[in-house]
Amino acid sequence: MLRDKTVAFLGAGSMAESMISGIVQIGSIPAERIYVTNRSNQLRLEEMNHVYGVHAVHQDALPYEEVDFFILAMKPQGAAEALDALKDKIRVDQVVISVLAGISTEFMENHLQLGQQVVRLMPNTSSMIRESATALSPGRHTAMDNVIAVKELLGCMGKVFLIEEEHMDIFTGIAGSGPAYFYYLMEHMEHAGVKKGMDEAMVREIVAQTILGAAKMIMVNDETPASLREKVTSPNGTTASGLDALRKNNGGRAISQAIHHAAKRSKELNEEMAVAYSKSTNPPRVMGNFSTIKGRCLS
């Protein structure tokens, strides 16, 4: 479906590079059909051209008529300016995709022409190794065949979940910020081993393999995390003792609070962005009906 599509990245930062790298590696879109641009860093564009073989051009030189997907990959503060610049240069059947925190589909639609097809994404940093959990929320005018095409495009990043946009903040708290929680946990597990005399590099590998194995157990079993936890917890054993310490120190509550605080901040950022760039003629928001596939991994 994607071999004859053309994609343009507006922004050439780390997220754009991780997506371009993945797309080129799996060959979903040929490098000669990928464009990347930024505001002023010509050296960065030359680097992208040299490493990935993509077209690195000034924004004025983009072949706007030929592009199927425009991916907003600049800093969120530049989103309104980028959208306003796109408005009169593209057709409504072309898809504008945002990977920017706090930029809603409504925000994009309000800065583009009526009927414009838009998609909001929320990947996480594991996209760099094609293991991201990525949320996808289409705008109210976006055709399902384009949703499917965007999903296929995102195969270069990991697994994709179609969710209602109202759940984007809690998704951000779980998956967007989630890798940092695990790194924090690993940091403390590593420290405990080193404190008892273990080699730092070795204990880091042990911790990483332990978390990887636990994650794979969830992926290949139909059992819940609670069920698997109970299976490895013998009465009065070492695991029971460790879990008891977690409970006494409110470990579970700390995890929940981390997710809810991150989700709350995501919502605040969204609202701050909306206030900063609000228009007096905003159209009413109508949520799409994805009840038959809501929250399901598109695979």
PDB file of C-alpha atoms in Angstrom:
ATOM      1  CA  MET A   1       0.000   0.000   0.000  1.00  0.00           C
ATOM      2  CA  LEU A   2       2.865   2.402   0.800  1.00  0.00           C
ATOM      3  CA  ARG A   3       5.397   1.786  -1.974  1.00  0.00           C
ATOM      4  CA  ASP A   4       3.924   4.511  -4.180  1.00  0.00           C
ATOM      5  CA  LYS A   5       3.330   6.996  -1.347  1.00  0.00           C
ATOM      6  CA  THR A   6       5.400  10.091  -0.645  1.00  0.00           C
ATOM      7  CA  VAL A   7       6.066  11.421   2.841  1.00  0.00           C
ATOM      8  CA  ALA A   8       7.491  14.752   3.991  1.00  0.00           C
ATOM      9  CA  PHE A   9       8.900  15.394   7.459  1.00  0.00           C
ATOM     10  CA  LEU A  10       8.602  18.976   8.668  1.00  0.00           C
ATOM     11  CA  GLY A  11      11.402  18.943  11.204  1.00  0.00           C
ATOM     12  CA  ALA A  12      14.625  16.942  11.266  1.00  0.00           C
ATOM     13  CA  GLY A  13      15.116  16.164  14.948  1.00  0.00           C
ATOM     14  CA  SER A  14      15.549  12.841  16.725  1.00  0.00           C
ATOM     15  CA  MET A  15      11.936  11.693  16.296  1.00  0.00           C
ATOM     16  CA  ALA A  16      11.997  12.416  12.560  1.00  0.00           C
ATOM     17  CA  GLU A  17      15.301  10.587  12.264  1.00  0.00           C
ATOM     18  CA  SER A  18      14.082   7.512  14.161  1.00  0.00           C
ATOM     19  CA  MET A  19      11.028   7.291  11.881  1.00  0.00           C
ATOM     20  CA  ILE A  20      13.054   7.848   8.714  1.00  0.00           C
ATOM     21  CA  SER A  21      15.599   5.260   9.809  1.00  0.00           C
ATOM     22  CA  GLY A  22      12.857   2.695  10.435  1.00  0.00           C
ATOM     23  CA  ILE A  23      11.025   3.401   7.176  1.00  0.00           C
ATOM     24  CA  VAL A  24      14.236   3.105   5.161  1.00  0.00           C
ATOM     25  CA  GLN A  25      15.354  -0.061   6.959  1.00  0.00           C
ATOM     26  CA  ILE A  26      12.111  -1.964   6.399  1.00  0.00           C
ATOM     27  CA  GLY A  27      11.636  -0.461   2.935  1.00  0.00           C
ATOM     28  CA  SER A  28       7.974   0.450   3.378  1.00  0.00           C
ATOM     29  CA  ILE A  29       8.577   3.660   1.407  1.00  0.00           C
ATOM     30  CA  PRO A  30      11.655   4.074  -0.848  1.00  0.00           C
ATOM     31  CA  ALA A  31      14.167   6.675   0.335  1.00  0.00           C
ATOM     32  CA  GLU A  32      13.692   8.635  -2.893  1.00  0.00           C
ATOM     33  CA  ARG A  33      10.044   9.215  -1.912  1.00  0.00           C
ATOM     34  CA  ILE A  34      10.932  10.674   1.506  1.00  0.00           C
ATOM     35  CA  TYR A  35      11.508  14.396   2.018  1.00  0.00           C
ATOM     36  CA  VAL A  36      12.806  16.116   5.134  1.00  0.00           C
ATOM     37  CA  THR A  37      13.034  19.810   5.866  1.00  0.00           C
ATOM     38  CA  ASN A  38      13.639  22.148   8.776  1.00  0.00           C
ATOM     39  CA  ARG A  39      13.642  25.847   9.436  1.00  0.00           C
ATOM     40  CA  SER A  40      17.322  26.702   9.091  1.00  0.00           C
ATOM     41  CA  ASN A  41      19.812  23.908   9.924  1.00  0.00           C
ATOM     42  CA  GLN A  42      21.279  23.081   6.518  1.00  0.00           C
ATOM     43  CA  LEU A  43      24.049  20.907   7.988  1.00  0.00           C
ATOM     44  CA  ARG A  44      21.447  18.701   9.641  1.00  0.00           C
ATOM     45  CA  LEU A  45      19.603  18.298   6.343  1.00  0.00           C
ATOM     46  CA  GLU A  46      22.825  17.366   4.554  1.00  0.00           C
ATOM     47  CA  GLU A  47      23.506  14.769   7.235  1.00  0.00           C
ATOM     48  CA  MET A  48      20.047  13.208   6.769  1.00  0.00           C
ATOM     49  CA  ASN A  49      20.609  13.079   3.017  1.00  0.00           C
ATOM     50  CA  HIS A  50      24.025  11.469   3.402  1.00  0.00           C
ATOM     51  CA  VAL A  51      22.984   8.863   5.980  1.00  0.00           C
ATOM     52  CA  TYR A  52      19.550   7.840   4.666  1.00  0.00           C
ATOM     53  CA  GLY A  53      19.500   8.908   1.027  1.00  0.00           C
ATOM     54  CA  VAL A  54      16.336  10.975   1.472  1.00  0.00           C
ATOM     55  CA  HIS A  55      15.618  14.326  -0.156  1.00  0.00           C
ATOM     56  CA  ALA A  56      16.705  17.056   2.256  1.00  0.00           C
ATOM     57  CA  VAL A  57      15.304  20.368   1.030  1.00  0.00           C
ATOM     58  CA  HIS A  58      14.251  23.824   2.084  1.00  0.00           C
ATOM     59  CA  GLN A  59      10.552  23.936   2.904  1.00  0.00           C
ATOM     60  CA  ASP A  60       9.810  26.136  -0.119  1.00  0.00           C
ATOM     61  CA  ALA A  61      11.237  23.400  -2.344  1.00  0.00           C
ATOM     62  CA  LEU A  62       8.887  20.655  -1.127  1.00  0.00           C
ATOM     63  CA  PRO A  63       6.776  19.166  -3.947  1.00  0.00           C
ATOM     64  CA  TYR A  64       3.557  19.813  -2.024  1.00  0.00           C
ATOM     65  CA  GLU A  65       1.266  18.399  -4.693  1.00  0.00           C
ATOM     66  CA  GLU A  66       3.051  15.034  -4.700  1.00  0.00           C
ATOM     67  CA  VAL A  67       3.155  14.436  -0.924  1.00  0.00           C
ATOM     68  CA  ASP A  68       0.648  12.001   0.624  1.00  0.00           C
ATOM     69  CA  PHE A  69       1.666  12.387   4.277  1.00  0.00           C
ATOM     70  CA  PHE A  70       3.042  15.504   5.966  1.00  0.00           C
ATOM     71  CA  ILE A  71       4.555  14.650   9.360  1.00  0.00           C
ATOM     72  CA  LEU A  72       4.912  17.476  11.878  1.00  0.00           C
ATOM     73  CA  ALA A  73       8.137  16.710  13.741  1.00  0.00           C
ATOM     74  CA  MET A  74       9.304  20.123  14.898  1.00  0.00           C
ATOM     75  CA  LYS A  75       9.016  21.483  18.452  1.00  0.00           C
ATOM     76  CA  PRO A  76       5.359  21.883  19.541  1.00  0.00           C
ATOM     77  CA  GLN A  77       5.783  25.656  19.802  1.00  0.00           C
ATOM     78  CA  GLY A  78       6.263  25.803  16.034  1.00  0.00           C
ATOM     79  CA  ALA A  79       3.162  23.769  15.189  1.00  0.00           C
ATOM     80  CA  ALA A  80       0.743  26.651  14.580  1.00  0.00           C
ATOM     81  CA  GLU A  81       3.143  28.426  12.236  1.00  0.00           C
ATOM     82  CA  ALA A  82       3.818  25.194  10.318  1.00  0.00           C
ATOM     83  CA  LEU A  83       0.109  24.392   9.989  1.00  0.00           C
ATOM     84  CA  ASP A  84      -0.755  27.906   8.862  1.00  0.00           C
ATOM     85  CA  ALA A  85       1.969  27.650   6.214  1.00  0.00           C
ATOM     86  CA  LEU A  86       0.542  24.334   4.978  1.00  0.00           C
ATOM     87  CA  LYS A  87      -3.074  25.486   4.846  1.00  0.00           C
ATOM     88  CA  ASP A  88      -3.128  26.968   1.355  1.00  0.00           C
ATOM     89  CA  LYS A  89      -0.551  24.597  -0.139  1.00  0.00           C
ATOM     90  CA  ILE A  90      -2.205  21.210   0.324  1.00  0.00           C
ATOM     91  CA  ARG A  91      -5.435  19.407  -0.554  1.00  0.00           C
ATOM     92  CA  VAL A  92      -7.901  17.973   1.959  1.00  0.00           C
ATOM     93  CA  ASP A  93      -7.171  14.424   0.783  1.00  0.00           C
ATOM     94  CA  GLN A  94      -3.535  14.762   1.851  1.00  0.00           C
ATOM     95  CA  VAL A  95      -2.919  13.693   5.459  1.00  0.00           C
ATOM     96  CA  VAL A  96      -1.245  15.853   8.101  1.00  0.00           C
ATOM     97  CA  ILE A  97       0.260  13.770  10.919  1.00  0.00           C
ATOM     98  CA  SER A  98       1.501  15.119  14.247  1.00  0.00           C
ATOM     99  CA  VAL A  99       3.961  13.396  16.566  1.00  0.00           C
ATOM    100  CA  LEU A 100       4.033  16.490  18.795  1.00  0.00           C
ATOM    101  CA  ALA A 101       3.031  16.457  22.460  1.00  0.00           C
ATOM    102  CA  GLY A 102      -0.037  18.547  23.220  1.00  0.00           C
ATOM    103  CA  ILE A 103      -1.150  19.049  19.614  1.00  0.00           C
ATOM    104  CA  SER A 104      -4.700  17.718  19.246  1.00  0.00           C
ATOM    105  CA  THR A 105      -6.502  16.818  16.048  1.00  0.00           C
ATOM    106  CA  GLU A 106      -8.868  19.716  16.724  1.00  0.00           C
ATOM    107  CA  PHE A 107      -5.916  22.098  16.956  1.00  0.00           C
ATOM    108  CA  MET A 108      -4.628  20.866  13.593  1.00  0.00           C
ATOM    109  CA  GLU A 109      -8.054  21.054  11.949  1.00  0.00           C
ATOM    110  CA  ASN A 110      -8.549  24.613  13.197  1.00  0.00           C
ATOM    111  CA  HIS A 111      -5.318  25.722  11.506  1.00  0.00           C
ATOM    112  CA  LEU A 112      -6.004  23.937   8.219  1.00  0.00           C
ATOM    113  CA  GLN A 113      -8.738  24.153   5.608  1.00  0.00           C
ATOM    114  CA  LEU A 114     -12.170  22.694   6.311  1.00  0.00           C
ATOM    115  CA  GLY A 115     -12.266  18.945   5.785  1.00  0.00           C
ATOM    116  CA  GLN A 116      -8.513  18.402   6.109  1.00  0.00           C
ATOM    117  CA  GLN A 117      -7.498  14.857   7.043  1.00  0.00           C
ATOM    118  CA  VAL A 118      -5.307  14.769  10.152  1.00  0.00           C
ATOM    119  CA  VAL A 119      -3.889  12.132  12.488  1.00  0.00           C
ATOM    120  CA  ARG A 120      -2.382  12.523  15.939  1.00  0.00           C
ATOM    121  CA  LEU A 121       0.314  10.123  17.120  1.00  0.00           C
ATOM    122  CA  MET A 122       1.952   9.488  20.462  1.00  0.00           C
ATOM    123  CA  PRO A 123       5.042   7.278  20.154  1.00  0.00           C
ATOM    124  CA  ASN A 124       7.619   6.698  22.856  1.00  0.00           C
ATOM    125  CA  THR A 125      11.397   6.713  22.773  1.00  0.00           C
ATOM    126  CA  SER A 126      11.551   2.966  22.078  1.00  0.00           C
ATOM    127  CA  SER A 127      10.634   3.888  18.503  1.00  0.00           C
ATOM    128  CA  MET A 128      14.400   4.272  18.027  1.00  0.00           C
ATOM    129  CA  ILE A 129      14.705   0.462  18.183  1.00  0.00           C
ATOM    130  CA  ARG A 130      11.294  -0.240  16.542  1.00  0.00           C
ATOM    131  CA  GLU A 131       9.690  -1.253  19.854  1.00  0.00           C
ATOM    132  CA  SER A 132       7.432   1.733  20.535  1.00  0.00           C
ATOM    133  CA  ALA A 133       3.892   1.482  21.828  1.00  0.00           C
ATOM    134  CA  THR A 134       2.322   4.181  19.634  1.00  0.00           C
ATOM    135  CA  ALA A 135      -1.163   5.640  19.948  1.00  0.00           C
ATOM    136  CA  LEU A 136      -3.034   6.767  16.845  1.00  0.00           C
ATOM    137  CA  SER A 137      -6.082   9.065  16.907  1.00  0.00           C
ATOM    138  CA  PRO A 138      -7.576  10.186  13.580  1.00  0.00           C
ATOM    139  CA  GLY A 139      -9.353  13.492  13.070  1.00  0.00           C
ATOM    140  CA  ARG A 140     -13.046  13.733  12.266  1.00  0.00           C
ATOM    141  CA  HIS A 141     -12.499  13.992   8.488  1.00  0.00           C
ATOM    142  CA  THR A 142      -9.874  11.267   8.123  1.00  0.00           C
ATOM    143  CA  ALA A 143     -10.842   8.330   5.899  1.00  0.00           C
ATOM    144  CA  MET A 144     -10.329   4.840   7.301  1.00  0.00           C
ATOM    145  CA  ASP A 145      -8.122   3.798   4.381  1.00  0.00           C
ATOM    146  CA  ASN A 146      -5.749   6.593   5.354  1.00  0.00           C
ATOM    147  CA  VAL A 147      -5.863   5.505   9.004  1.00  0.00           C
ATOM    148  CA  ILE A 148      -4.821   2.026   7.865  1.00  0.00           C
ATOM    149  CA  ALA A 149      -2.077   3.474   5.665  1.00  0.00           C
ATOM    150  CA  VAL A 150      -0.707   5.561   8.543  1.00  0.00           C
ATOM    151  CA  LYS A 151      -0.785   2.476  10.755  1.00  0.00           C
ATOM    152  CA  GLU A 152       1.229   0.581   8.166  1.00  0.00           C
ATOM    153  CA  LEU A 153       3.688   3.476   7.949  1.00  0.00           C
ATOM    154  CA  LEU A 154       4.140   3.323  11.729  1.00  0.00           C
ATOM    155  CA  GLY A 155       5.131  -0.335  11.546  1.00  0.00           C
ATOM    156  CA  CYS A 156       8.668   1.015  11.406  1.00  0.00           C
ATOM    157  CA  MET A 157       8.290   2.124  15.031  1.00  0.00           C
ATOM    158  CA  GLY A 158       6.700  -0.832  16.797  1.00  0.00           C
ATOM    159  CA  LYS A 159       3.072  -1.623  17.725  1.00  0.00           C
ATOM    160  CA  VAL A 160       0.221   0.773  17.018  1.00  0.00           C
ATOM    161  CA  PHE A 161      -2.979   1.194  19.018  1.00  0.00           C
ATOM    162  CA  LEU A 162      -6.017   3.049  17.697  1.00  0.00           C
ATOM    163  CA  ILE A 163      -7.532   4.973  20.606  1.00  0.00           C
ATOM    164  CA  GLU A 164     -10.110   7.673  21.178  1.00  0.00           C
ATOM    165  CA  GLU A 165      -8.365  11.009  21.527  1.00  0.00           C
ATOM    166  CA  GLU A 166      -9.930  11.533  24.961  1.00  0.00           C
ATOM    167  CA  HIS A 167      -7.646   8.702  26.158  1.00  0.00           C
ATOM    168  CA  MET A 168      -4.467  10.256  24.744  1.00  0.00           C
ATOM    169  CA  ASP A 169      -3.441  11.843  28.047  1.00  0.00           C
ATOM    170  CA  ILE A 170      -3.650   8.610  30.042  1.00  0.00           C
ATOM    171  CA  PHE A 171      -1.887   6.796  27.183  1.00  0.00           C
ATOM    172  CA  THR A 172       0.863   9.393  27.489  1.00  0.00           C
ATOM    173  CA  GLY A 173       1.093   8.697  31.224  1.00  0.00           C
ATOM    174  CA  ILE A 174       1.372   4.954  30.611  1.00  0.00           C
ATOM    175  CA  ALA A 175       3.317   4.534  27.377  1.00  0.00           C
ATOM    176  CA  GLY A 176       4.666   7.948  26.441  1.00  0.00           C
ATOM    177  CA  SER A 177       6.370   8.465  29.794  1.00  0.00           C
ATOM    178  CA  GLY A 178       6.469   4.767  30.707  1.00  0.00           C
ATOM    179  CA  PRO A 179      10.016   3.957  29.552  1.00  0.00           C
ATOM    180  CA  ALA A 180      11.365   6.493  32.062  1.00  0.00           C
ATOM    181  CA  TYR A 181       9.585   4.695  34.909  1.00  0.00           C
ATOM    182  CA  PHE A 182      11.272   1.433  33.959  1.00  0.00           C
ATOM    183  CA  TYR A 183      14.645   3.142  33.620  1.00  0.00           C
ATOM    184  CA  TYR A 184      14.149   4.562  37.109  1.00  0.00           C
ATOM    185  CA  LEU A 185      13.311   1.083  38.433  1.00  0.00           C
ATOM    186  CA  MET A 186      16.333  -0.398  36.649  1.00  0.00           C
ATOM    187  CA  GLU A 187      18.526   2.339  38.060  1.00  0.00           C
ATOM    188  CA  HIS A 188      17.600   1.326  41.610  1.00  0.00           C
ATOM    189  CA  MET A 189      17.854  -2.416  40.926  1.00  0.00           C
ATOM    190  CA  GLU A 190      21.316  -1.843  39.459  1.00  0.00           C
ATOM    191  CA  HIS A 191      22.346   0.248  42.444  1.00  0.00           C
ATOM    192  CA  ALA A 192      21.260  -2.517  44.845  1.00  0.00           C
ATOM    193  CA  GLY A 193      23.441  -5.068  43.052  1.00  0.00           C
ATOM    194  CA  VAL A 194      26.484  -2.786  42.845  1.00  0.00           C
ATOM    195  CA  LYS A 195      26.139  -1.950  46.534  1.00  0.00           C
ATOM    196  CA  LYS A 196      26.520  -5.653  47.291  1.00  0.00           C
ATOM    197  CA  GLY A 197      29.681  -5.893  45.200  1.00  0.00           C
ATOM    198  CA  MET A 198      28.402  -6.989  41.777  1.00  0.00           C
ATOM    199  CA  ASP A 199      29.982  -5.711  38.578  1.00  0.00           C
ATOM    200  CA  GLU A 200      28.025  -2.694  37.325  1.00  0.00           C
ATOM    201  CA  ALA A 201      27.932  -3.745  33.657  1.00  0.00           C
ATOM    202  CA  MET A 202      26.897  -7.278  34.549  1.00  0.00           C
ATOM    203  CA  VAL A 203      24.114  -6.269  36.927  1.00  0.00           C
ATOM    204  CA  ARG A 204      22.786  -3.819  34.340  1.00  0.00           C
ATOM    205  CA  GLU A 205      22.525  -6.645  31.814  1.00  0.00           C
ATOM    206  CA  ILE A 206      20.895  -8.907  34.420  1.00  0.00           C
ATOM    207  CA  VAL A 207      18.288  -6.256  35.225  1.00  0.00           C
ATOM    208  CA  ALA A 208      17.561  -5.572  31.540  1.00  0.00           C
ATOM    209  CA  GLN A 209      17.180  -9.275  30.764  1.00  0.00           C
ATOM    210  CA  THR A 210      14.891  -9.739  33.779  1.00  0.00           C
ATOM    211  CA  ILE A 211      12.551  -6.962  32.634  1.00  0.00           C
ATOM    212  CA  LEU A 212      12.676  -8.174  29.024  1.00  0.00           C
ATOM    213  CA  GLY A 213      11.786 -11.703  30.110  1.00  0.00           C
ATOM    214  CA  ALA A 214       8.889 -10.509  32.264  1.00  0.00           C
ATOM    215  CA  ALA A 215       7.533  -8.400  29.384  1.00  0.00           C
ATOM    216  CA  LYS A 216       7.766 -11.350  26.989  1.00  0.00           C
ATOM    217  CA  MET A 217       5.898 -13.559  29.472  1.00  0.00           C
ATOM    218  CA  ILE A 218       3.008 -11.081  29.310  1.00  0.00           C
ATOM    219  CA  MET A 219       3.146 -10.931  25.510  1.00  0.00           C
ATOM    220  CA  VAL A 220       3.035 -14.705  24.965  1.00  0.00           C
ATOM    221  CA  ASN A 221       0.515 -15.600  27.686  1.00  0.00           C
ATOM    222  CA  ASP A 222      -3.176 -14.865  28.086  1.00  0.00           C
ATOM    223  CA  GLU A 223      -2.690 -14.504  31.826  1.00  0.00           C
ATOM    224  CA  THR A 224      -2.891 -11.204  33.678  1.00  0.00           C
ATOM    225  CA  PRO A 225       0.130  -9.610  35.360  1.00  0.00           C
ATOM    226  CA  ALA A 226      -1.512 -10.361  38.721  1.00  0.00           C
ATOM    227  CA  SER A 227      -1.827 -14.062  37.837  1.00  0.00           C
ATOM    228  CA  LEU A 228       1.804 -14.329  36.726  1.00  0.00           C
ATOM    229  CA  ARG A 229       2.920 -12.496  39.855  1.00  0.00           C
ATOM    230  CA  GLU A 230       1.037 -14.944  42.050  1.00  0.00           C
ATOM    231  CA  LYS A 231       2.618 -17.908  40.235  1.00  0.00           C
ATOM    232  CA  VAL A 232       6.146 -16.772  41.049  1.00  0.00           C
ATOM    233  CA  THR A 233       5.356 -15.823  44.645  1.00  0.00           C
ATOM    234  CA  SER A 234       5.822 -18.718  47.040  1.00  0.00           C
ATOM    235  CA  PRO A 235       4.459 -18.235  50.582  1.00  0.00           C
ATOM    236  CA  ASN A 236       7.177 -16.893  52.886  1.00  0.00           C
ATOM    237  CA  GLY A 237       9.664 -16.969  49.993  1.00  0.00           C
ATOM    238  CA  THR A 238      12.106 -14.376  48.679  1.00  0.00           C
ATOM    239  CA  THR A 239       9.651 -12.884  46.162  1.00  0.00           C
ATOM    240  CA  ALA A 240       6.923 -12.617  48.794  1.00  0.00           C
ATOM    241  CA  SER A 241       9.352 -10.788  51.061  1.00  0.00           C
ATOM    242  CA  GLY A 242      10.317  -8.359  48.274  1.00  0.00           C
ATOM    243  CA  LEU A 243       6.689  -7.701  47.333  1.00  0.00           C
ATOM    244  CA  ASP A 244       5.824  -7.125  50.983  1.00  0.00           C
ATOM    245  CA  ALA A 245       8.508  -4.433  51.123  1.00  0.00           C
ATOM    246  CA  LEU A 246       7.050  -2.830  47.989  1.00  0.00           C
ATOM    247  CA  ARG A 247       3.592  -2.763  49.552  1.00  0.00           C
ATOM    248  CA  LYS A 248       4.837  -1.361  52.860  1.00  0.00           C
ATOM    249  CA  ASN A 249       6.638   1.399  50.958  1.00  0.00           C
ATOM    250  CA  ASN A 250       3.622   2.156  48.742  1.00  0.00           C
ATOM    251  CA  GLY A 251       5.356   0.943  45.586  1.00  0.00           C
ATOM    252  CA  GLY A 252       2.077   0.284  43.762  1.00  0.00           C
ATOM    253  CA  ARG A 253       0.668   3.681  44.697  1.00  0.00           C
ATOM    254  CA  ALA A 254       3.865   5.365  43.521  1.00  0.00           C
ATOM    255  CA  ILE A 255       3.492   3.768  40.070  1.00  0.00           C
ATOM    256  CA  SER A 256      -0.158   4.817  39.824  1.00  0.00           C
ATOM    257  CA  GLN A 257       0.674   8.328  40.923  1.00  0.00           C
ATOM    258  CA  ALA A 258       3.461   8.594  38.338  1.00  0.00           C
ATOM    259  CA  ILE A 259       1.025   7.672  35.560  1.00  0.00           C
ATOM    260  CA  HIS A 260      -1.714  10.007  36.731  1.00  0.00           C
ATOM    261  CA  HIS A 261       0.646  12.931  37.254  1.00  0.00           C
ATOM    262  CA  ALA A 262       2.112  12.470  33.766  1.00  0.00           C
ATOM    263  CA  ALA A 263      -1.405  12.232  32.305  1.00  0.00           C
ATOM    264  CA  LYS A 264      -2.431  15.391  34.178  1.00  0.00           C
ATOM    265  CA  ARG A 265       0.590  17.259  32.832  1.00  0.00           C
ATOM    266  CA  SER A 266      -0.194  16.044  29.308  1.00  0.00           C
ATOM    267  CA  LYS A 267      -3.684  17.481  29.627  1.00  0.00           C
ATOM    268  CA  GLU A 268      -2.295  20.764  30.969  1.00  0.00           C
ATOM    269  CA  LEU A 269       0.125  21.068  28.052  1.00  0.00           C
ATOM    270  CA  ASN A 270      -2.708  20.420  25.618  1.00  0.00           C
ATOM    271  CA  GLU A 271      -4.826  23.110  27.250  1.00  0.00           C
ATOM    272  CA  GLU A 272      -1.936  25.578  27.378  1.00  0.00           C
ATOM    273  CA  MET A 273      -1.299  25.054  23.673  1.00  0.00           C
ATOM    274  CA  ALA A 274      -4.979  25.489  22.871  1.00  0.00           C
ATOM    275  CA  VAL A 275      -5.189  28.739  24.860  1.00  0.00           C
ATOM    276  CA  ALA A 276      -2.009  30.106  23.300  1.00  0.00           C
ATOM    277  CA  TYR A 277      -3.234  29.566  19.756  1.00  0.00           C
ATOM    278  CA  SER A 278      -7.014  29.519  20.100  1.00  0.00           C
ATOM    279  CA  LYS A 279      -9.189  31.030  17.355  1.00  0.00           C
ATOM    280  CA  SER A 280     -12.524  32.690  17.786  1.00  0.00           C
ATOM    281  CA  THR A 281     -14.073  30.595  15.030  1.00  0.00           C
ATOM    282  CA  ASN A 282     -13.225  27.120  16.318  1.00  0.00           C
ATOM    283  CA  PRO A 283     -15.619  24.507  14.919  1.00  0.00           C
ATOM    284  CA  PRO A 284     -17.305  22.161  17.421  1.00  0.00           C
ATOM    285  CA  ARG A 285     -15.446  18.936  18.112  1.00  0.00           C
ATOM    286  CA  VAL A 286     -17.162  15.719  17.051  1.00  0.00           C
ATOM    287  CA  MET A 287     -15.573  12.478  18.195  1.00  0.00           C
ATOM    288  CA  GLY A 288     -15.277   9.694  15.653  1.00  0.00           C
ATOM    289  CA  ASN A 289     -16.997   6.388  16.313  1.00  0.00           C
ATOM    290  CA  PHE A 290     -14.407   3.641  16.554  1.00  0.00           C
ATOM    291  CA  SER A 291     -16.307   1.484  19.016  1.00  0.00           C
ATOM    292  CA  THR A 292     -15.654  -1.721  17.069  1.00  0.00           C
ATOM    293  CA  ILE A 293     -11.867  -1.360  17.118  1.00  0.00           C
ATOM    294  CA  LYS A 294     -11.241   1.067  19.982  1.00  0.00           C
ATOM    295  CA  GLY A 295      -8.146   0.353  22.016  1.00  0.00           C
ATOM    296  CA  ARG A 296      -7.123  -2.648  19.936  1.00  0.00           C
ATOM    297  CA  CYS A 297      -3.644  -3.158  18.574  1.00  0.00           C
ATOM    298  CA  LEU A 298      -3.744  -2.844  14.800  1.00  0.00           C
ATOM    299  CA  SER A 299      -1.616  -5.726  13.583  1.00  0.00           C
TER     300      SER A 299
END
